[in-house]
Short mmCIF file of C-alpha atoms in Angstrom, two decimals:
data_model
loop_
_atom_site.label_atom_id
_atom_site.label_comp_id
_atom_site.label_asym_id
_atom_site.label_seq_id
_atom_site.Cartn_x
_atom_site.Cartn_y
_atom_site.Cartn_z
CA MET A 107 -18.61 -19.15 37.29
CA THR A 108 -14.86 -19.48 37.32
CA VAL A 109 -13.25 -22.67 36.16
CA LEU A 110 -9.72 -23.30 37.35
CA ALA A 111 -7.76 -24.70 34.48
CA THR A 112 -5.55 -27.50 35.69
CA GLU A 113 -3.92 -29.29 32.82
CA SER A 114 -3.00 -32.83 33.56
CA LEU A 115 0.11 -34.38 32.10
CA GLU A 116 -1.68 -37.62 31.48
CA GLU A 117 -3.39 -37.75 28.15
CA PRO A 118 -4.89 -41.19 27.83
CA GLY A 119 -5.10 -42.09 24.19
CA ALA A 120 -4.07 -38.63 23.01
CA ARG A 121 -2.98 -39.06 19.41
CA VAL A 122 -1.09 -42.23 20.24
CA SER A 123 -0.92 -44.41 17.17
CA THR A 124 -1.96 -47.93 17.99
CA ARG A 125 -0.15 -49.35 14.98
CA ARG A 126 3.38 -48.64 16.15
CA ARG A 127 4.79 -47.27 19.35
CA VAL A 128 7.87 -45.07 19.29
CA PRO A 129 10.26 -45.55 22.23
CA GLY A 130 10.26 -42.43 24.42
CA GLU A 131 8.44 -39.88 22.29
CA VAL A 132 8.67 -38.79 18.67
CA GLY A 133 10.51 -35.59 19.65
CA ILE A 134 13.52 -37.28 21.22
CA TRP A 135 14.20 -38.91 17.87
CA VAL A 136 14.63 -35.47 16.31
CA LEU A 137 17.51 -34.99 18.73
CA ILE A 138 18.95 -38.49 18.31
CA LEU A 139 18.67 -38.73 14.52
CA GLY A 140 19.78 -35.12 14.21
CA ASP A 141 22.88 -35.90 16.25
CA LEU A 142 23.59 -38.93 14.09
CA VAL A 143 23.32 -36.75 10.99
CA VAL A 144 25.87 -34.27 12.38
CA PHE A 145 28.28 -37.02 13.30
CA THR A 146 27.81 -38.57 9.86
CA TYR A 147 28.75 -35.20 8.39
CA ILE A 148 31.86 -35.04 10.57
CA PHE A 149 32.75 -38.62 9.59
CA ALA A 150 32.39 -37.71 5.92
CA VAL A 151 34.66 -34.67 6.32
CA PHE A 152 37.11 -36.93 8.19
CA LEU A 153 37.18 -39.45 5.35
CA ALA A 154 37.61 -36.70 2.77
CA GLU A 155 40.55 -35.20 4.69
CA ARG A 156 41.95 -38.67 5.16
CA SER A 157 42.08 -39.29 1.42
CA ASN A 158 43.90 -35.95 1.04
CA GLU A 159 46.59 -36.85 3.57
CA PRO A 160 46.80 -40.65 3.74
CA VAL A 161 50.28 -40.65 5.27
CA VAL A 162 49.48 -38.29 8.15
CA PHE A 163 46.25 -40.12 8.97
CA ALA A 164 47.89 -43.55 8.81
CA ALA A 165 50.69 -42.39 11.12
CA GLY A 166 48.21 -40.90 13.60
CA SER A 167 46.07 -44.02 13.62
CA GLU A 168 49.17 -46.21 14.08
CA HIS A 169 50.14 -44.13 17.09
CA LEU A 170 46.81 -44.61 18.94
CA ASN A 171 46.68 -47.40 21.47
CA GLN A 172 44.13 -49.95 20.25
CA ASN A 173 43.86 -51.51 23.70
CA TYR A 174 42.22 -48.31 24.90
CA GLY A 175 39.78 -48.52 22.03
CA ILE A 176 38.79 -52.09 22.81
CA ILE A 177 38.33 -51.39 26.53
CA TYR A 178 36.13 -48.36 25.74
CA THR A 179 33.99 -50.51 23.47
CA LEU A 180 33.50 -53.22 26.07
CA ILE A 181 32.71 -50.70 28.82
CA LEU A 182 30.05 -49.00 26.71
CA LEU A 183 28.47 -52.28 25.59
CA LEU A 184 28.24 -53.28 29.24
CA SER A 185 26.68 -49.93 30.13
CA SER A 186 24.04 -50.37 27.43
CA LEU A 187 23.26 -53.82 28.79
CA TYR A 188 22.73 -52.25 32.23
CA VAL A 189 20.33 -49.71 30.73
CA VAL A 190 18.35 -52.45 28.96
CA ARG A 191 18.14 -54.40 32.22
CA ALA A 192 17.04 -51.26 34.05
CA LEU A 193 14.08 -50.83 31.72
CA HIS A 194 13.18 -54.50 32.11
CA ARG A 195 13.17 -54.09 35.89
CA LEU A 196 10.99 -50.99 35.56
CA ARG A 197 8.46 -52.91 33.48
CA SER A 198 8.24 -55.52 36.20
CA ALA A 199 7.70 -52.65 38.67
CA ASP A 200 10.98 -53.17 40.53
CA GLY A 201 12.13 -49.56 40.81
CA HIS A 202 15.01 -50.20 43.19
CA ALA A 203 16.58 -52.86 40.98
CA ALA A 204 16.12 -50.52 38.01
CA ALA A 205 17.89 -47.73 39.88
CA ARG A 206 20.79 -50.09 40.66
CA ASN A 207 21.12 -50.91 36.97
CA PHE A 208 21.03 -47.23 35.99
CA LEU A 209 23.83 -46.64 38.51
CA GLY A 210 25.73 -49.58 37.01
CA ALA A 211 25.53 -47.88 33.61
CA PHE A 212 26.59 -44.62 35.26
CA ALA A 213 29.66 -46.30 36.77
CA CYS A 214 30.60 -47.66 33.31
CA GLY A 215 30.24 -44.19 31.84
CA LEU A 216 32.39 -42.71 34.57
CA ALA A 217 35.07 -45.35 33.96
CA PHE A 218 34.95 -44.53 30.24
CA LEU A 219 35.43 -40.85 31.00
CA ALA A 220 38.33 -41.43 33.39
CA LEU A 221 40.07 -43.61 30.82
CA LYS A 222 39.38 -41.06 28.07
CA VAL A 223 40.96 -38.22 30.05
CA THR A 224 43.95 -40.49 30.75
CA GLU A 225 44.30 -41.18 27.04
CA TRP A 226 44.03 -37.49 26.15
CA MET A 227 46.76 -36.62 28.64
CA HIS A 228 48.88 -39.48 27.35
CA GLU A 229 48.50 -38.10 23.79
CA ALA A 230 49.24 -34.56 24.90
CA ASP A 231 52.42 -35.76 26.63
CA ALA A 232 53.49 -37.40 23.38
CA GLY A 233 53.12 -34.00 21.72
CA HIS A 234 49.81 -34.65 19.99
CA THR A 235 47.28 -31.89 20.47
CA LEU A 236 44.23 -30.49 18.72
CA THR A 237 46.46 -28.54 16.35
CA SER A 238 49.42 -30.85 15.75
CA ASP A 239 48.01 -32.33 12.53
CA HIS A 240 44.69 -33.00 10.84
CA PHE A 241 44.38 -36.52 12.16
CA PHE A 242 44.70 -35.36 15.74
CA THR A 243 42.33 -32.47 15.11
CA PHE A 244 39.70 -35.05 14.21
CA TYR A 245 40.76 -37.37 16.99
CA PHE A 246 40.20 -34.69 19.63
CA LEU A 247 37.11 -33.30 17.89
CA MET A 248 35.32 -36.63 17.59
CA THR A 249 36.32 -38.03 20.97
CA GLY A 250 35.63 -34.63 22.56
CA LEU A 251 32.14 -34.27 21.11
CA HIS A 252 31.45 -37.88 21.99
CA ALA A 253 32.65 -37.34 25.57
CA LEU A 254 30.41 -34.27 25.84
CA HIS A 255 27.42 -36.41 24.89
CA LEU A 256 28.54 -39.02 27.38
CA VAL A 257 28.70 -36.42 30.19
CA ILE A 258 25.15 -35.28 29.37
CA GLY A 259 24.19 -38.96 29.42
CA LEU A 260 25.76 -39.39 32.86
CA PHE A 261 23.58 -36.62 34.30
CA LEU A 262 20.58 -38.27 32.66
CA LEU A 263 21.41 -41.67 34.17
CA ILE A 264 21.67 -40.22 37.69
CA TYR A 265 18.34 -38.47 37.17
CA LEU A 266 16.74 -41.68 35.90
CA ALA A 267 18.11 -43.61 38.87
CA VAL A 268 16.47 -41.10 41.23
CA LEU A 269 13.24 -41.26 39.23
CA ALA A 270 13.21 -45.05 39.21
CA ARG A 271 13.07 -45.17 43.01
CA ARG A 272 9.79 -43.24 43.02
CA PRO A 273 6.66 -45.35 43.02
CA ALA A 274 4.38 -45.81 40.00
CA PRO A 275 5.92 -43.87 37.13
CA GLY A 276 3.38 -41.99 34.99
CA ARG A 277 3.43 -41.50 31.25
CA SER A 278 5.76 -38.51 31.36
CA GLN A 279 8.25 -40.52 33.44
CA TRP A 280 8.12 -43.34 30.92
CA ILE A 281 8.96 -40.86 28.19
CA LEU A 282 12.04 -39.89 30.21
CA PHE A 283 13.05 -43.48 30.94
CA GLU A 284 12.76 -44.61 27.33
CA GLY A 285 14.09 -41.37 25.85
CA GLY A 286 17.06 -41.39 28.23
CA ALA A 287 17.78 -45.03 27.43
CA CYS A 288 17.67 -44.30 23.69
CA PHE A 289 20.03 -41.36 24.21
CA TRP A 290 22.48 -43.57 26.05
CA HIS A 291 22.32 -46.22 23.33
CA MET A 292 23.07 -43.45 20.82
CA VAL A 293 26.22 -42.51 22.76
CA ASP A 294 27.19 -46.17 22.70
CA PHE A 295 26.40 -46.49 18.98
CA LEU A 296 28.42 -43.38 18.07
CA TRP A 297 31.44 -44.87 19.75
CA MET A 298 31.01 -48.04 17.69
CA VAL A 299 31.54 -45.89 14.59
CA ILE A 300 34.26 -43.60 15.99
CA PHE A 301 36.32 -46.55 17.21
CA PRO A 302 36.94 -48.22 13.81
CA LEU A 303 37.35 -44.85 12.05
CA LEU A 304 40.09 -43.62 14.36
CA TYR A 305 41.72 -46.78 15.67
CA LEU A 306 41.22 -49.55 13.16
CA MET A 307 41.21 -48.19 9.62
CA PRO A 308 44.18 -49.68 7.75
CA MET B 153 4.82 -8.50 13.39
CA CYS B 154 7.77 -8.93 15.75
CA THR B 155 8.16 -12.53 14.66
CA TRP B 156 8.93 -11.42 11.12
CA ALA B 157 12.10 -9.83 12.50
CA ALA B 158 13.64 -13.32 12.42
CA PRO B 159 13.45 -13.91 8.64
CA ALA B 160 14.16 -10.21 8.10
CA CYS B 161 17.32 -10.58 10.19
CA THR B 162 18.40 -13.55 8.06
CA LEU B 163 17.65 -11.75 4.83
CA VAL B 164 19.49 -8.56 5.82
CA PHE B 165 22.44 -10.57 7.10
CA PHE B 166 22.87 -12.64 3.94
CA GLY B 167 22.32 -9.63 1.68
CA ALA B 168 24.74 -7.48 3.63
CA PHE B 169 27.41 -10.17 3.76
CA ALA B 170 27.04 -10.77 0.02
CA ILE B 171 27.52 -7.04 -0.67
CA ALA B 172 30.57 -6.90 1.57
CA GLY B 173 32.04 -10.02 -0.03
CA TYR B 174 32.18 -11.80 3.33
CA LEU B 175 29.79 -14.68 2.65
CA VAL B 176 32.70 -16.91 1.67
CA PRO B 177 35.15 -15.91 4.40
CA PRO B 178 38.79 -15.15 3.60
CA SER B 179 41.22 -17.85 4.70
CA PRO B 180 42.75 -17.38 8.16
CA GLY B 181 45.95 -18.55 6.47
CA ALA B 182 46.02 -15.56 4.09
CA SER B 183 49.13 -13.39 4.21
CA PRO B 184 49.00 -9.89 5.76
CA GLN B 185 49.45 -8.41 2.27
CA GLU B 186 46.50 -10.37 0.85
CA THR B 187 44.35 -9.20 3.73
CA ALA B 188 45.41 -5.58 3.30
CA ASP B 189 44.70 -5.80 -0.44
CA PHE B 190 41.21 -7.12 0.22
CA TYR B 191 40.40 -4.05 2.31
CA ALA B 192 42.12 -1.67 -0.11
CA ASN B 193 40.31 -3.03 -3.18
CA ASN B 194 36.78 -3.41 -1.78
CA THR B 195 36.64 -0.51 0.66
CA ASP B 196 33.20 0.86 -0.14
CA THR B 197 31.34 -2.42 -0.61
CA ILE B 198 32.77 -3.62 2.72
CA ARG B 199 31.61 -0.44 4.46
CA LEU B 200 28.16 -0.55 2.91
CA GLY B 201 27.63 -4.24 3.55
CA LEU B 202 28.79 -4.18 7.17
CA VAL B 203 26.85 -1.07 8.12
CA LEU B 204 23.79 -2.82 6.73
CA MET B 205 24.66 -5.93 8.67
CA CYS B 206 24.56 -4.04 11.95
CA PHE B 207 20.81 -3.65 11.34
CA ALA B 208 20.49 -7.43 11.43
CA GLY B 209 21.78 -7.39 15.02
CA GLY B 210 18.89 -5.26 16.25
CA LEU B 211 16.36 -7.45 14.44
CA TRP B 212 17.63 -10.42 16.42
CA ILE B 213 16.48 -8.79 19.67
CA ILE B 214 13.00 -8.05 18.31
CA TRP B 215 12.16 -11.67 17.58
CA SER B 216 13.85 -12.74 20.83
CA ALA B 217 11.46 -10.44 22.69
CA GLN B 218 8.50 -12.13 21.00
CA MET B 219 9.95 -15.52 22.00
CA THR B 220 10.24 -14.18 25.57
CA ASN B 221 6.52 -13.37 25.51
CA GLN B 222 5.63 -16.90 24.51
CA MET B 223 8.02 -18.42 27.06
CA LEU B 224 6.35 -16.31 29.77
CA ARG B 225 3.10 -18.02 28.83
CA ILE B 226 4.79 -21.34 29.57
CA GLU B 227 6.69 -20.39 32.72
CA GLY B 228 4.39 -17.82 34.34
CA ARG B 229 5.47 -15.08 36.70
CA SER B 230 8.67 -16.76 37.82
CA ALA B 231 10.39 -17.13 34.46
CA PRO B 232 14.17 -17.57 34.65
CA LEU B 233 14.32 -19.31 31.26
CA ALA B 234 12.38 -16.58 29.44
CA TRP B 235 14.61 -13.84 30.86
CA THR B 236 17.79 -15.81 30.21
CA GLN B 237 16.65 -16.22 26.61
CA LEU B 238 16.09 -12.48 26.22
CA ALA B 239 19.46 -11.65 27.75
CA MET B 240 21.26 -14.14 25.50
CA GLY B 241 19.41 -12.76 22.48
CA THR B 242 20.55 -9.28 23.47
CA CYS B 243 24.15 -10.48 23.55
CA ALA B 244 23.70 -11.82 19.99
CA CYS B 245 22.97 -8.29 18.78
CA ILE B 246 26.29 -7.04 20.18
CA GLU B 247 28.00 -10.06 18.60
CA PHE B 248 26.79 -8.89 15.20
CA ILE B 249 27.84 -5.28 15.65
CA MET B 250 31.11 -5.47 17.52
CA PRO B 251 33.09 -7.66 15.06
CA ALA B 252 31.63 -5.61 12.19
CA TYR B 253 33.27 -2.50 13.64
CA PHE B 254 36.68 -4.14 13.77
CA TRP B 255 36.30 -4.89 10.04
CA LEU B 256 35.00 -1.37 9.44
CA THR B 257 38.04 0.01 11.25
CA ALA B 258 40.22 -1.98 8.86
CA SER B 259 38.34 -0.48 5.90
CA TYR B 260 38.59 3.04 7.40
CA ARG B 261 42.14 3.83 6.32
CA GLU B 262 45.19 2.13 4.79
CA ARG B 263 47.58 0.74 7.35
CA ASP B 264 50.46 -1.70 7.72
CA PRO B 265 49.37 -5.11 6.37
CA GLU B 266 50.06 -6.69 9.79
CA MET B 267 47.65 -4.28 11.47
CA GLN B 268 45.00 -4.93 8.84
CA GLN B 269 45.44 -8.63 9.44
CA MET B 270 45.01 -8.12 13.17
CA LEU B 271 41.77 -6.17 12.70
CA ASN B 272 40.55 -8.82 10.27
CA ASP B 273 41.28 -11.53 12.87
CA MET B 274 39.58 -9.50 15.59
CA GLY B 275 36.44 -9.48 13.48
CA TRP B 276 36.38 -13.05 12.20
CA LEU B 277 37.32 -14.92 15.36
CA PRO B 278 34.43 -13.56 17.45
CA PHE B 279 31.95 -13.32 14.56
CA ASP B 280 32.30 -17.03 13.88
CA GLY B 281 33.27 -18.08 17.41
CA PHE B 282 30.93 -16.17 19.76
CA VAL B 283 28.55 -19.08 19.95
CA TRP B 284 28.57 -19.15 23.72
CA THR B 285 25.41 -17.07 24.04
CA ILE B 286 23.25 -18.45 21.22
CA ILE B 287 24.00 -21.94 22.52
CA TRP B 288 22.27 -20.94 25.75
CA GLN B 289 19.53 -19.09 23.93
CA ASN B 290 18.66 -22.25 22.00
CA ALA B 291 19.03 -24.50 25.03
CA VAL B 292 16.67 -22.50 27.28
CA ILE B 293 14.09 -22.24 24.50
CA GLY B 294 14.27 -26.03 24.18
CA ALA B 295 13.98 -26.52 27.93
CA ALA B 296 10.95 -24.23 28.19
CA VAL B 297 9.19 -25.98 25.30
CA LEU B 298 9.67 -29.34 27.02
CA MET B 299 8.40 -27.91 30.33
CA ASP B 300 5.05 -26.85 28.85
CA LYS B 301 2.24 -28.51 30.83
CA ARG B 302 -0.59 -27.73 28.41
CA ALA B 303 -2.60 -30.54 26.86
CA THR B 304 -1.62 -29.07 23.49
CA PRO B 305 1.72 -27.34 24.12
CA LEU B 306 2.42 -23.90 22.63
CA PHE B 307 5.28 -25.40 20.64
CA PRO B 308 5.47 -29.05 19.52
CA ARG B 309 7.77 -31.11 21.72
CA TRP B 310 9.99 -32.11 18.82
CA TYR B 311 10.87 -28.43 18.48
CA GLY B 312 12.18 -28.45 22.05
CA TYR B 313 14.46 -31.35 21.25
CA MET B 314 15.45 -29.75 17.96
CA SER B 315 16.48 -26.51 19.68
CA ILE B 316 18.72 -28.40 22.10
CA TRP B 317 20.22 -30.38 19.23
CA VAL B 318 20.93 -27.23 17.21
CA ALA B 319 22.61 -25.67 20.25
CA PHE B 320 25.06 -28.54 20.04
CA LEU B 321 25.65 -27.83 16.33
CA TYR B 322 26.93 -24.35 17.18
CA LEU B 323 29.57 -25.67 19.56
CA PRO B 324 32.48 -26.55 17.20
CA SER B 325 32.64 -22.93 15.94
CA GLY B 326 33.72 -21.89 19.43
CA PHE B 327 37.02 -23.66 18.88
CA ASN B 328 38.08 -21.72 15.80
CA VAL B 329 40.96 -20.06 17.67
CA PHE B 330 42.90 -23.33 17.43
CA PHE B 331 42.93 -23.48 13.63
CA LYS B 332 44.20 -21.62 10.59
CA ASP B 333 42.91 -24.16 8.08
CA GLY B 334 40.68 -27.21 7.86
CA PRO B 335 37.02 -27.72 8.80
CA LEU B 336 37.25 -26.00 12.18
CA ALA B 337 38.93 -22.79 11.02
CA TRP B 338 36.66 -19.73 10.81
CA ASN B 339 36.04 -20.43 7.10
CA GLY B 340 35.77 -24.21 7.49
CA ALA B 341 33.02 -26.67 6.58
CA ILE B 342 32.07 -27.31 10.21
CA SER B 343 32.95 -24.03 11.86
CA TRP B 344 31.36 -21.67 9.29
CA TRP B 345 29.07 -23.47 6.84
CA LEU B 346 27.47 -25.82 9.35
CA LEU B 347 26.96 -22.87 11.71
CA LEU B 348 25.24 -20.77 9.02
CA ALA B 349 23.09 -23.68 7.85
CA SER B 350 21.99 -24.61 11.35
CA ILE B 351 21.17 -21.05 12.44
CA PHE B 352 19.28 -20.43 9.21
CA GLY B 353 17.32 -23.70 9.34
CA TRP B 354 16.48 -23.36 13.02
CA LEU B 355 15.42 -19.74 12.61
CA MET B 356 13.02 -20.60 9.78
CA VAL B 357 11.37 -23.37 11.83
CA THR B 358 11.27 -21.02 14.83
CA THR B 359 9.59 -18.29 12.79
CA TYR B 360 6.85 -20.61 11.59
CA LEU B 361 6.12 -22.02 15.05
CA LEU B 362 6.34 -18.62 16.72
CA LEU B 363 3.79 -17.22 14.27
CA GLN B 364 1.47 -20.09 15.19
CA ALA B 365 1.94 -19.55 18.91
CA VAL B 366 1.23 -15.81 18.57
CA ALA B 367 -1.87 -16.50 16.45
CA ARG B 368 -3.10 -18.89 19.12
CA GLN B 369 -2.47 -16.29 21.81
CA GLU B 370 -4.57 -13.78 19.86
CA ARG B 371 -7.39 -16.31 19.39
CA GLU B 372 -7.40 -17.21 23.07
CA THR B 373 -7.26 -13.58 24.13
CA ALA B 374 -10.23 -12.81 21.89
CA ALA B 375 -12.14 -15.77 23.31
CA GLY B 376 -11.08 -14.84 26.85
CA THR B 377 -9.65 -18.31 27.45
CA LEU B 378 -5.88 -18.13 27.70
CA ALA B 379 -5.79 -21.86 28.18
CA GLY B 380 -3.17 -23.04 30.59
CA ASP B 381 -1.39 -19.72 30.90
CA PRO B 382 0.14 -19.71 34.36
CA ILE B 383 -0.34 -15.95 34.63
CA SER B 384 -3.98 -15.91 33.58
CA ASP B 385 -4.60 -18.92 35.84
CA LEU B 386 -3.17 -16.96 38.72
CA GLU B 387 -5.29 -13.95 37.88
CA ARG B 388 -8.40 -16.11 37.71
CA ARG B 389 -7.58 -17.63 41.07
CA VAL B 390 -6.98 -14.23 42.64
CA ALA B 391 -10.31 -13.00 41.24
CA LEU B 392 -12.05 -16.06 42.65
CA LEU B 393 -10.49 -15.55 46.09
CA GLU B 394 -11.46 -11.87 46.06
CA ARG B 395 -15.06 -12.78 45.26
CA GLN B 396 -15.07 -15.37 48.05
CA ALA B 397 -13.65 -12.83 50.49
CA GLN B 398 -16.34 -10.30 49.48
CA ALA B 399 -19.02 -12.95 49.91
CA GLU B 400 -17.71 -13.76 53.39
CA GLU B 401 -17.68 -10.07 54.32
CA ARG B 402 -21.31 -9.80 53.24
CA VAL B 403 -22.19 -12.82 55.37
CA HIS B 404 -20.47 -11.32 58.43
CA ALA B 405 -22.08 -7.94 57.77
#
């Protein structure tokens, strides 16, 4: 007798700890915490270089426009709020409202990116590039890597918005919703560290 | 057996680079004369080490092929990710060998210091900076792992996320052409040491999990239950349809 193996994605009660629930799934935290470790490493190298060349780093930081930095921060905080609201709407089974909130977060991210490119061009016009000095190397490296994460996040948000409009999300969709939200909060959080390091350190 | 090519590759690479004196890279800021002296004073160890290192390139393909096998068990007959992975792994082999031959050319005879410096650059920039293919190799492995529909996936899901994360770790090395000093230069903390550490760490984890996946494949083959393999599912379905068709023929006859 032949049995057709059809594996279902749903695994009710499969090794799910009842004591504590991890948002998304355990695996996504490997990516998120791993990313935070790398950025921490880059921040440490930044601080070490900064203590080697305090004058260059102070001059570079002085030159950056803090208004940009503050606007970025507000935009990203707003985007995270949208994502939180989106998950709330999902829990109350209102997929369309959730999708609208995901798109709201997407719009914030897009605004961030547009502003970032403007700032990069503004810096390049002033003669500051990746190679002009060590401060600007780090400036472009950190903001560049951060922007790359943000772009990946933008694709995720669009995908989540599409997913949210579908009826009755299953367990694997919930993993995506929560994992994607955590990823976006990580992008937001990283900026909260990059901002004071580059723009505010006296 | 093929899986062991991954740690073997690592071992040969580190050994060979230690022999050649390349493990701590020379500074991109070194003068042409310093570069020429390095090749003039260590000619034979450089030759020996780098020829040995070219072996490591081939070993990379062997474990990639084993990974392709396992990815085929996830994807089935239509397997763009598995084939992409194999192709990217193949590129990695060339990326070992080609820069090595620029360095070997520099060690081949004494030349003007400027020319030695050029050959040295031609080796180091791609050797450290050709991350564009292993990034994709890691990323498609990660994607395939996360696509696995089995109740107990071939690879744990965290490994899928880890592979994608490590792909991102390779990225800064690709920008080494902008720098002659600092963390992003070809001998820098981020560009070189982070790259080595992340490839090494990821490859060790990969080896362990790949060995487990292969062992499981052997167990399931022996038991005749390749659980959740798209290909064996298909074959079972075809066999079932054939039997049904034969039964119908008998009825009509």
